[in-house]
Tab-separated table of C-alpha atoms in Angstrom:
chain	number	residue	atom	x	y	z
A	1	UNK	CA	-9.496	14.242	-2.734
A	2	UNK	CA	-8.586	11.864	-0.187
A	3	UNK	CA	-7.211	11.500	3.642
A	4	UNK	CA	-5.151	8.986	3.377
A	5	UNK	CA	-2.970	7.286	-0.202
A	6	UNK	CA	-2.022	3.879	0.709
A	7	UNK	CA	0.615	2.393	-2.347
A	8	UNK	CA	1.127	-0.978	-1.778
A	9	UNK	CA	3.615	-3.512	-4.195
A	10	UNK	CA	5.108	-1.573	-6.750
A	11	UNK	CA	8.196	-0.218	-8.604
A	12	UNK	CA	6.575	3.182	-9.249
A	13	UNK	CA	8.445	3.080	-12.610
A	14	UNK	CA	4.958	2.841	-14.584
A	15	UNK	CA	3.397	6.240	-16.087
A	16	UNK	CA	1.011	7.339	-15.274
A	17	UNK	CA	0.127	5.405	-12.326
A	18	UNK	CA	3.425	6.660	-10.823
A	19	UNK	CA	2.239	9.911	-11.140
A	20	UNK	CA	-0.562	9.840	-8.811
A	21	UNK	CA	1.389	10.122	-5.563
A	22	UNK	CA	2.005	13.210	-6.110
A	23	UNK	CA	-1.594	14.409	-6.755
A	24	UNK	CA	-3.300	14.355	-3.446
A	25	UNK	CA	-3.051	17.161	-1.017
A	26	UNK	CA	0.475	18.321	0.334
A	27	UNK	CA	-1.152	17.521	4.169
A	28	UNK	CA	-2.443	13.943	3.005
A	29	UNK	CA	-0.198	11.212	4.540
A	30	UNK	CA	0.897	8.977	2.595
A	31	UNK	CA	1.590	5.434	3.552
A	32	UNK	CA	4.260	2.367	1.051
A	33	UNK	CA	3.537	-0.800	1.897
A	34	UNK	CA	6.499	-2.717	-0.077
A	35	UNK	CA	10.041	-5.035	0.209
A	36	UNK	CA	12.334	-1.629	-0.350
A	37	UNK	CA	11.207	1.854	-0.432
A	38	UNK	CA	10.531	3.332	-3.852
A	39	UNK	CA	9.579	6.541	-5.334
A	40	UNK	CA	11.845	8.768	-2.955
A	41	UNK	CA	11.823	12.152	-3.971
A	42	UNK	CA	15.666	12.084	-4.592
A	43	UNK	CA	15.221	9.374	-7.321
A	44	UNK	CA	11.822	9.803	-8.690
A	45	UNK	CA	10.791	10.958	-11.856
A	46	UNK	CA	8.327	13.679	-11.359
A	47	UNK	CA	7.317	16.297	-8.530
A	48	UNK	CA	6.187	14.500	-5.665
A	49	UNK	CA	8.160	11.824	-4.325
A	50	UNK	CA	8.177	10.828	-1.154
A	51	UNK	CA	10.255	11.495	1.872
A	52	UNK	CA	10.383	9.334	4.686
A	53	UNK	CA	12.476	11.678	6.540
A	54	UNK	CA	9.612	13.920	7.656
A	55	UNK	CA	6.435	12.746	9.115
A	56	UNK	CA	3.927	12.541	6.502
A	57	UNK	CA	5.475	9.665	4.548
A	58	UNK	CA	5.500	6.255	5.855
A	59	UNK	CA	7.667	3.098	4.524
A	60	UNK	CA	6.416	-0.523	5.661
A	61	UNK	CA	8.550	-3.199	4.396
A	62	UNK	CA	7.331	-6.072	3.946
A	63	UNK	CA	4.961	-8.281	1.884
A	64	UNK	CA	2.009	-6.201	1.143
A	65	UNK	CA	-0.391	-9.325	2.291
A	66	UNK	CA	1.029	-9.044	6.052
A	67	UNK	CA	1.287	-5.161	5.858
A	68	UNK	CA	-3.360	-5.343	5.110
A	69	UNK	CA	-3.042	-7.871	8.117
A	70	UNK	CA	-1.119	-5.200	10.195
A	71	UNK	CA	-3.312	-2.131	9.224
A	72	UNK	CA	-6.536	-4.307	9.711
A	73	UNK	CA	-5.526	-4.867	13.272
A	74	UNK	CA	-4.016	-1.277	13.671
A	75	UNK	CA	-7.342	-0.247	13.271
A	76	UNK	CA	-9.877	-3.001	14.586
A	77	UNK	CA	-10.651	-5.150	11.398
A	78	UNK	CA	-8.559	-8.107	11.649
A	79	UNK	CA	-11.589	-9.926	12.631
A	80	UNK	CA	-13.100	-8.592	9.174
A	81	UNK	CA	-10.571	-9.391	7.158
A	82	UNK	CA	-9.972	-12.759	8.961
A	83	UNK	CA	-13.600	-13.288	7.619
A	84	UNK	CA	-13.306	-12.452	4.554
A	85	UNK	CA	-10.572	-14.098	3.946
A	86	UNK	CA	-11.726	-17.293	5.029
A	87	UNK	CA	-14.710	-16.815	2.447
A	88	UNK	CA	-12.750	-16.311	-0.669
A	89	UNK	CA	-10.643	-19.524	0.431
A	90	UNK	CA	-13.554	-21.214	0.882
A	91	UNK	CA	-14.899	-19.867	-2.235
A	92	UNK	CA	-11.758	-20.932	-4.249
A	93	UNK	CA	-11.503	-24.749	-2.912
A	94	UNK	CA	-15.527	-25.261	-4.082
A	95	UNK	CA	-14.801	-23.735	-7.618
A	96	UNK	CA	-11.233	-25.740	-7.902
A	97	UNK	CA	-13.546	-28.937	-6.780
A	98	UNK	CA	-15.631	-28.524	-9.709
């Protein structure tokens, strides 16, 4: 179970991943973070889909990178993520130096 499904960067055309939006609870929102909206109940391939008509489906556009940055400061983590962020870059230029 789970209170929230967050699907971030995809096509949804890939079994059985795509399948899985359509397993969690029909009062769990469900939030796409992508470029166009995918999966639509309309068009999709299995029971499920979403509809972002109604109010428990939610479409960002947009990168998924700046859609984390939005959540994270939606809900008082930017700083978090800021940090560890900064960490794994700093991580990556002292590995590439070696």
């Amino acid at each position: 179970a789970c209170d929230l499904l967050i699907v971030m960067g995809t096509s949804l055309k890939v079994r059985p991943f795509n399948l899985l939006i359509g397993f969690v609870g029909d009062n769990v929102p469900r939030l796409l973070v992508n470029r166009e909206p995918v999966g639509e109940a309309e068009t999709f391939c299995a029971p499920g889909g979403f509809d972002f008509s109604g109010q428990r489906d939610v479409f960002l556009r947009g990168e998924c990178d700046e859609g984390v940055r939005q959540l994270a400061d939606l809900v008082g983590w930017k700083s978090t993520l800021d940090a560890l962020a900064d960490a794994h870059a700093s991580e990556r230029r002292a590995d590439s130096a070696h």
